[in-house]
Coordinates of C-alpha atoms and ligand atoms in Angstrom, one line a residue:
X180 CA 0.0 0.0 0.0
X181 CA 0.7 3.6 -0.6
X182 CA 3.0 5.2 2.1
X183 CA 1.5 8.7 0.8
X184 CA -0.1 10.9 3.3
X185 CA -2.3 13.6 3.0
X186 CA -1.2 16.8 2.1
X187 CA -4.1 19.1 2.1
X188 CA -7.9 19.1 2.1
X189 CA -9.6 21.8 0.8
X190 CA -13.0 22.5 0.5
X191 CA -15.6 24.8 -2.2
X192 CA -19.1 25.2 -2.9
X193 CA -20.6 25.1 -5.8
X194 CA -24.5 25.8 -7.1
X195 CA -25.7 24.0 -9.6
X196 CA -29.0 24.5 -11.6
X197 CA -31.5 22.4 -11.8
X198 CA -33.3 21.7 -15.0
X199 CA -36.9 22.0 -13.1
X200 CA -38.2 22.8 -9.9
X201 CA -37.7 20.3 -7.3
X202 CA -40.4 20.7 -4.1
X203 CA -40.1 19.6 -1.0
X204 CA -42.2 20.1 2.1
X205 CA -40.6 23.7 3.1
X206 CA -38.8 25.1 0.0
X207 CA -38.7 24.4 -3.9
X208 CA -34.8 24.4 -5.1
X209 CA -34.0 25.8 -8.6
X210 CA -30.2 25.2 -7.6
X211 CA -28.3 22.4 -5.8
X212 CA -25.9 23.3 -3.7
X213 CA -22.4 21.2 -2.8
X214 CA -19.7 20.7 -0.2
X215 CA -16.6 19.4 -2.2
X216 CA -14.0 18.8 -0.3
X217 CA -10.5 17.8 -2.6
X218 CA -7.5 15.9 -0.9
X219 CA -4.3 15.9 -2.8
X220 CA -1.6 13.5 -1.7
X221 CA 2.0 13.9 -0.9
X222 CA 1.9 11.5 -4.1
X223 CA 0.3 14.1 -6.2
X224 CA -2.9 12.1 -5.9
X225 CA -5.8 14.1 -6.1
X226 CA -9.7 12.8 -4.8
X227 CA -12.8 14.5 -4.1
X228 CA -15.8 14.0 -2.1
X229 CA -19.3 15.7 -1.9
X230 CA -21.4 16.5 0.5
X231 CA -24.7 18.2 -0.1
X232 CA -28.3 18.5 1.8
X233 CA -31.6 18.5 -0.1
X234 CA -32.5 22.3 -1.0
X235 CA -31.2 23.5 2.3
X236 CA -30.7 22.9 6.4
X237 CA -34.2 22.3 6.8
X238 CA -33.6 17.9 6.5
X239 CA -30.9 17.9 9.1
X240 CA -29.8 20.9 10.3
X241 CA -26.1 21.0 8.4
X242 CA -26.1 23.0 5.1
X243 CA -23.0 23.6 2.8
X244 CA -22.0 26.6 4.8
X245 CA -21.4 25.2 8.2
X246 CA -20.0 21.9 6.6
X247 CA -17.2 24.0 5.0
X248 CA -16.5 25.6 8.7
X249 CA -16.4 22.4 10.5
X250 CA -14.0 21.1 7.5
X251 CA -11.9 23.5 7.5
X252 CA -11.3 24.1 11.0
X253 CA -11.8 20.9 13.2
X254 CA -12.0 17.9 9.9
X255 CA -8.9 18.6 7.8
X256 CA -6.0 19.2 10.6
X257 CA -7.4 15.7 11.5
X258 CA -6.6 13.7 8.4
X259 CA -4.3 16.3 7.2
X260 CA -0.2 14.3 7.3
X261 CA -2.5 10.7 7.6
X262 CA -2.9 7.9 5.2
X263 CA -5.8 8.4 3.5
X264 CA -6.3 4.5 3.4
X265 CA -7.2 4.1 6.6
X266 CA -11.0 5.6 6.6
X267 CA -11.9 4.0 9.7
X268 CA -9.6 5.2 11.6
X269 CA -9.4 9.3 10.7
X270 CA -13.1 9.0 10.8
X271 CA -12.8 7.7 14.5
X272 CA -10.6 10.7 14.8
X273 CA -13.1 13.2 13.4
X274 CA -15.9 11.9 15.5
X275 CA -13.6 12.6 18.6
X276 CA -13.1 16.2 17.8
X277 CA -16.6 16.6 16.1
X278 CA -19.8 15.2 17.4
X279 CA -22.2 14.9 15.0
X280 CA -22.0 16.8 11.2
X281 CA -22.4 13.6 9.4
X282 CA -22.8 15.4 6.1
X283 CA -19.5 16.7 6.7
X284 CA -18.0 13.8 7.6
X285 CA -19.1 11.8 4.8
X286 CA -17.3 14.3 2.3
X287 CA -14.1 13.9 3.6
X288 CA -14.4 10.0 3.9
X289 CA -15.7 9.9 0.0
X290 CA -12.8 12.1 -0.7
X291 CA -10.5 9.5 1.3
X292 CA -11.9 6.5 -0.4
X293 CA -11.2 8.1 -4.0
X294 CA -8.0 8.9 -3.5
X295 CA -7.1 5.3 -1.6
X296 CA -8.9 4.0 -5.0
X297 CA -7.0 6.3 -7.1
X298 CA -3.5 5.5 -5.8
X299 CA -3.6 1.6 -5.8
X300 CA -5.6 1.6 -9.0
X301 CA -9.1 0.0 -7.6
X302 CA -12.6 1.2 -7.8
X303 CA -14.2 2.0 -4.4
X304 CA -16.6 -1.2 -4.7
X305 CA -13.5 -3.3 -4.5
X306 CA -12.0 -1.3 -1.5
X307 CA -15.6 -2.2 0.2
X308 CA -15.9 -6.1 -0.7
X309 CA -16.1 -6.4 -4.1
X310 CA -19.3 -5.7 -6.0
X311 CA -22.3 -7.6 -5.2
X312 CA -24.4 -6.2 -8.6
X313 CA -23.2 -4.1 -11.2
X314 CA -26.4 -1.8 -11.8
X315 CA -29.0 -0.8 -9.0
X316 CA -32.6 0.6 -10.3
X317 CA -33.8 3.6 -9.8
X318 CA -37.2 5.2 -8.9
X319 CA -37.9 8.8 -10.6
X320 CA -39.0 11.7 -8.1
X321 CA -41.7 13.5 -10.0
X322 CA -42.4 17.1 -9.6
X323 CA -45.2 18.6 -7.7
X324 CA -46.6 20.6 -10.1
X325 CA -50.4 20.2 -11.3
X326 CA -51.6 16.5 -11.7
X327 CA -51.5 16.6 -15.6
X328 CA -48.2 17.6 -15.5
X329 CA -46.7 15.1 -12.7
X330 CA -48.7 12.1 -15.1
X331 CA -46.9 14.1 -18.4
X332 CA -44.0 13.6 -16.6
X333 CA -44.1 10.3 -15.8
X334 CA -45.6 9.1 -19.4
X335 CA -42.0 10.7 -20.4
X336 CA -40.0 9.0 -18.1
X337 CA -41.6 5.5 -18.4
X338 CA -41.6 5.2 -22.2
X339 CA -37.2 6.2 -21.6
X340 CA -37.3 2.8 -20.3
X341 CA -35.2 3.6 -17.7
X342 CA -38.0 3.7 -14.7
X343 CA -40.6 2.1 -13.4
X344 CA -41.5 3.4 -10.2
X345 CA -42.4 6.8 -9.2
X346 CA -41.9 8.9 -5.8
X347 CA -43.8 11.7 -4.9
X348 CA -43.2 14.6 -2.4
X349 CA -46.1 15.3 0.2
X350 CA -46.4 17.9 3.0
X351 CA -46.5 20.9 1.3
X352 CA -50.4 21.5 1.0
X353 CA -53.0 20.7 3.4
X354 CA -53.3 16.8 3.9
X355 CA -57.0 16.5 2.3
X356 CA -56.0 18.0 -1.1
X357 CA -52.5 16.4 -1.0
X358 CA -54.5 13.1 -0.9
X359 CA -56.8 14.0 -3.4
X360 CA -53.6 14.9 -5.9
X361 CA -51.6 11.5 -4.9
X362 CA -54.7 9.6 -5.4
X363 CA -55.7 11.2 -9.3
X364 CA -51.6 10.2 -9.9
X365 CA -51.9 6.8 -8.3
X366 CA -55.1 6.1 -10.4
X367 CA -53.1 6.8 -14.0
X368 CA -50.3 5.5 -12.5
X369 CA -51.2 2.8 -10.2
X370 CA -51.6 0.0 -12.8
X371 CA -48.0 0.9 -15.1
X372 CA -46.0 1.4 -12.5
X373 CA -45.2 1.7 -8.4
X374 CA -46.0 4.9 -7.1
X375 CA -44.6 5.6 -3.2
X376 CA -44.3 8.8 -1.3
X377 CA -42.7 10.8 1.1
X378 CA -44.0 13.0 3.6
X379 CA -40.4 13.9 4.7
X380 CA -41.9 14.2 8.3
X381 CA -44.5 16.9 7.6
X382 CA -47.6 14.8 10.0
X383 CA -48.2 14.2 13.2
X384 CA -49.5 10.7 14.2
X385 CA -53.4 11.5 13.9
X386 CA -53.1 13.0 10.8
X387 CA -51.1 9.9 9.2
X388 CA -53.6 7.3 10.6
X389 CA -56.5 9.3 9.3
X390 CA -55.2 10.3 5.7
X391 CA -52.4 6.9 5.0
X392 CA -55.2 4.1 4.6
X393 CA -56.6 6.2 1.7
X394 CA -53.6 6.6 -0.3
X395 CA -53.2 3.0 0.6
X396 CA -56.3 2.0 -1.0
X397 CA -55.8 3.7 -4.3
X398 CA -52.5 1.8 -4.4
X399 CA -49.7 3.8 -3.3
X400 CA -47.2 1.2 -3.0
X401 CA -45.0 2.8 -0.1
X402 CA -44.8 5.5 2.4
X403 CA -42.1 7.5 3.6
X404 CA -41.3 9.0 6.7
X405 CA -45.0 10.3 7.5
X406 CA -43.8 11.5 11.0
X407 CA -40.9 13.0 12.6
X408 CA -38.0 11.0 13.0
X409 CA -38.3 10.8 16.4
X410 CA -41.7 9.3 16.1
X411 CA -40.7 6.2 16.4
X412 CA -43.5 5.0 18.5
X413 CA -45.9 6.7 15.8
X414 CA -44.2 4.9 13.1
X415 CA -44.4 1.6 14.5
X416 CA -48.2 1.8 15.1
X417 CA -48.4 3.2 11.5
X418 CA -46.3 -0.1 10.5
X419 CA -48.7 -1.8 12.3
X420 CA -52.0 -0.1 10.9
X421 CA -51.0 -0.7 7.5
X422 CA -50.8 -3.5 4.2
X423 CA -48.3 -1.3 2.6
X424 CA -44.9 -0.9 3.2
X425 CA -43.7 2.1 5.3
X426 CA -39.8 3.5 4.7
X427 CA -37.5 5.1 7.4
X428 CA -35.4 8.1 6.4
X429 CA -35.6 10.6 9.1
X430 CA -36.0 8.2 11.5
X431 CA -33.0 6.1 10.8
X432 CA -29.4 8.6 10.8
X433 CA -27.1 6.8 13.2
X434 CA -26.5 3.8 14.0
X435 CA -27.7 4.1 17.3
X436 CA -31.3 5.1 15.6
X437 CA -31.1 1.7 13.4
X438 CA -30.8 -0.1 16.3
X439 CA -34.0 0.9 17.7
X440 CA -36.1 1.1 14.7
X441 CA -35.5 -2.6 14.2
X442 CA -35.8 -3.1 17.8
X443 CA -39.5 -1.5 17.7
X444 CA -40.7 -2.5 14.6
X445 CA -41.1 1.3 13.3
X446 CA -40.2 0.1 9.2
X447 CA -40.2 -2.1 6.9
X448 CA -37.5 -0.6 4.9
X449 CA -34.3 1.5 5.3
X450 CA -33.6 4.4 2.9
X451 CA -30.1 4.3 3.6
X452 CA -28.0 7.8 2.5
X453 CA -24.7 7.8 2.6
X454 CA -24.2 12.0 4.4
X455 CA -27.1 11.4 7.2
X456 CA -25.2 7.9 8.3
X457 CA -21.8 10.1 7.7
X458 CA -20.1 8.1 5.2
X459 CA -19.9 5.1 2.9
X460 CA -18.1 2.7 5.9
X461 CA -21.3 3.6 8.0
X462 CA -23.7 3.0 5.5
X463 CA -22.9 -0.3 5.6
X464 CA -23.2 -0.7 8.8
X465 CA -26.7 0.4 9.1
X466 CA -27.1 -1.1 6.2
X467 CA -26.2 -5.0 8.1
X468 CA -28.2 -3.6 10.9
X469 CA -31.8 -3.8 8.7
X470 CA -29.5 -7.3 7.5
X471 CA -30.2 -8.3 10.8
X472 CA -33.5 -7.5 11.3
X473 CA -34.5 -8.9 7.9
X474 CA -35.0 -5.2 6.3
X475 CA -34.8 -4.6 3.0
X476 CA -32.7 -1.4 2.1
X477 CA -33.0 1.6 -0.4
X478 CA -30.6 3.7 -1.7
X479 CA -31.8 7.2 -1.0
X480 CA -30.9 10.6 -2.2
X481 CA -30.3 13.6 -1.2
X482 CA -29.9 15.2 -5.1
X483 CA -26.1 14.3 -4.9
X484 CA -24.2 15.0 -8.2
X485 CA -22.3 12.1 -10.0
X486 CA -19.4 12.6 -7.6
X487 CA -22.1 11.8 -4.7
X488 CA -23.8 9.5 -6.7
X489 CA -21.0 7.9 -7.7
X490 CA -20.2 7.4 -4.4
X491 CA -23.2 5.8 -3.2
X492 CA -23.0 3.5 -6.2
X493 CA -19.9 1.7 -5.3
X494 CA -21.2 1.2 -1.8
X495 CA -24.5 0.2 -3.0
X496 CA -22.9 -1.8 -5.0
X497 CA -21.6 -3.8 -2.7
X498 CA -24.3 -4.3 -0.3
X499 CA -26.3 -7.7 -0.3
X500 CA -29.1 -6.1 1.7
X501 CA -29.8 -2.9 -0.8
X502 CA -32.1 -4.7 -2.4
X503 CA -35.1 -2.1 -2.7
X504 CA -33.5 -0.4 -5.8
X505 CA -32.8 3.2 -5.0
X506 CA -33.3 7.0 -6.2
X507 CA -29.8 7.9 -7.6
X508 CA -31.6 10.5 -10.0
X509 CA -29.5 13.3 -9.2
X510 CA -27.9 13.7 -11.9
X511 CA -30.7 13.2 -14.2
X512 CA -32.2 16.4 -12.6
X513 CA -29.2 18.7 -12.5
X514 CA -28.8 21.2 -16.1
X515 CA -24.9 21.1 -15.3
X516 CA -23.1 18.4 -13.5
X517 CA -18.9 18.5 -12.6
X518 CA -17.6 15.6 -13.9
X519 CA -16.1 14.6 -17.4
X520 CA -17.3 11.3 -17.9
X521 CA -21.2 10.4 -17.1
X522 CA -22.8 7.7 -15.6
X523 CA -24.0 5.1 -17.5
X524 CA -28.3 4.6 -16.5
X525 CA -29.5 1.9 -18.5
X526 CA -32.9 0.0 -18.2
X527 CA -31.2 -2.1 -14.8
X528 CA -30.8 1.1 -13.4
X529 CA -27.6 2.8 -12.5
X530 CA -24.4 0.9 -13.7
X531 CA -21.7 0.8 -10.9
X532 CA -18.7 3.0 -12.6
X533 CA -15.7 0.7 -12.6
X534 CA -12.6 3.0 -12.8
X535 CA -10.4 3.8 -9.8
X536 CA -11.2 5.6 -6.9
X537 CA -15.2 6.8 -7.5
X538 CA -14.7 6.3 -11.3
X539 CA -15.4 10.0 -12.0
X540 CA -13.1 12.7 -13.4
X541 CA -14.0 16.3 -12.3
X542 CA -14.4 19.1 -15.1
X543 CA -12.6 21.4 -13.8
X544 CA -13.9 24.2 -15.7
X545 CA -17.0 23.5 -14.8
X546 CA -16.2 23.5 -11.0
X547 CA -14.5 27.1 -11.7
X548 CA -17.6 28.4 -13.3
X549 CA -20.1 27.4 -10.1
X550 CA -17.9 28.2 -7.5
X551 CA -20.2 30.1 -5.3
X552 CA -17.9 33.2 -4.7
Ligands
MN707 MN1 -37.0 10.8 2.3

């Protein structure tokens, strides 16, 4: 192995657009915004991770600003004069100098694993056990724009070939005519395709017991995070109440919180990401945590560009248990993406890139133009 250390981390942020609107419960994002954070060997070795939160602080409380501070100041003197092939260990380190931050955190682990990758000349999935499959599916989020438009869309998207299941955003509107929209979808929908959703936390318990047996009926195939994460009480009686799958995101970060979902029956799948766990090592591990429980897992998003995506592909990748297909869409949704070579989506879903380190170059020109300044 390499005896290269690190030499220096640096971080940027970037913006880029989106080529539509994307809604969630408390914002719509026109732009994407992103953490990279670049490590550059004493080799000359250069990797890069990404960090980035969907549309803004509101998921988890870190956004791209305070993940460049806590970088900068407390991350990069840690692994900074380290070899970068021991991920477990400066990521031990970090989490003794910085509690929590686990979008942080997972940048500068994705930036070590690249660069590891890079110098001996292996993809990431063969750093992380060797690759279990070599594409994973991938559901489309539609918009939330007017009903005609959200079936338009996914008319489009179905006759690419490269979908067949559908995720929709709730919360934003008042819970009887965000029914009534899922339900007119679901009906067009219902018989060509699954069609799940996510409330992204936006109910309390009564409401979800009231308003989820509908959508169930007109053959929603999944729900999402209906409650607050720390519902997990609610989200075990909502398991309970229902035919119908119901997904943990919110409610399953550390691995502390896997633990307990499991424990308490509160899902039936994980939606694994690789920034809330903090990183593509502890990913896995919450990842054999559902393993152990008998969970399924998905591969969830967080609108990461093809260096995130990327990312979560190798480790994916490599997981027996992700076996609910996931939403690496990201790039598919962005107008302008960093890298120089794309990734391949085929009708299996998202091909697993196979060159060393993440598998992806970075345009650097492009990265100059959307540096935020
Ligand atoms: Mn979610």
């Amino acid at each position: 192995m390499s005896h290269a250390t690190v030499e220096r981390l640096d971080t940027v942020i970037i913006d880029l657009p989106l080529r539509r609107p994307h809604k969630f419960k408390s914002m719509s994002a026109t732009h994407q915004s992103y953490l990279l954070a670049r490590v550059r060997t004493t080799d000359g070795v250069e990797g890069v991770g990404e960090a980035v939160v969907p549309g803004g602080p509101w998921w988890g409380g870190e956004s791209v600003e305070t993940m460049k501070v806590v970088i900068d100041t407390y991350i990069a003197p840690v692994v900074t004069g380290a070899d970068p092939a021991r991920p477990e260990l400066l990521m031990a380190r970090a989490d003794r100098v910085v509690a929590g931050n686990a979008f942080a955190k997972a940048a500068v682990e994705m930036a070590l694993f690249d660069v590891w990758g890079k110098t001996v000349g292996l993809p990431v999935h063969q750093l992380l056990g060797g690759l279990y499959r070599d594409s994973i599916p991938v559901t489309w989020a539609l918009g939330a724009d007017s009903v005609e438009s959200v079936i338009d869309e996914a008319e489009q998207k179905l006759s690419s070939g490269l979908h067949s299941s559908f995720k929709l955003k709730m919360g934003a509107q008042d819970p009887a005519a965000d029914v009534e929209r899922i339900i007119a979808v679901a009906k067009v929908l219902g018989d060509k395709a699954s069609v799940r959703v996510d409330l992204n936390a936006a109910w309390d318990e009564i409401t979800a017991a009231r308003w989820l047996p509908s959508l169930e009926a007109a053959g929603v195939d999944l729900i999402e995070q209906p409650v607050p994460g720390w519902n997990v009480g609610a989200m075990s009686r909502l398991a309970d109440q229902l035919r119908i799958p119901v997904m943990a995101d919110e409610s399953v970060q550390t691995l502390h919180d896997a633990m307990r979902v499991c424990t308490e029956g509160a899902a039936d799948i994980f939606s694994l990401k690789v920034h809330k766990h903090g990183g593509l090592l502890a990913a896995r591990k919450v990842g054999g945590i559902a393993a152990a429980a008998g969970l399924p897992c998905h591969g969830g998003t967080s609108i990461e560009s093809s260096v995130g995506v990327a990312a979560a592909a190798h480790v994916y990748g490599a997981m027996a248990e992700v076996t609910f297909g996931s939403e690496l869409f990201g790039p598919m949704l962005l107008a302008e993406d960093i890298v120089t070579n794309e990734l391949t989506y085929t009708a299996d879903g998202l091909r697993v890139p196979s060159g060393p380190g993440l598998g992806v170059t970075l345009d650097e020109a492009k990265v100059a133009e959307f540096t935020r300044d």
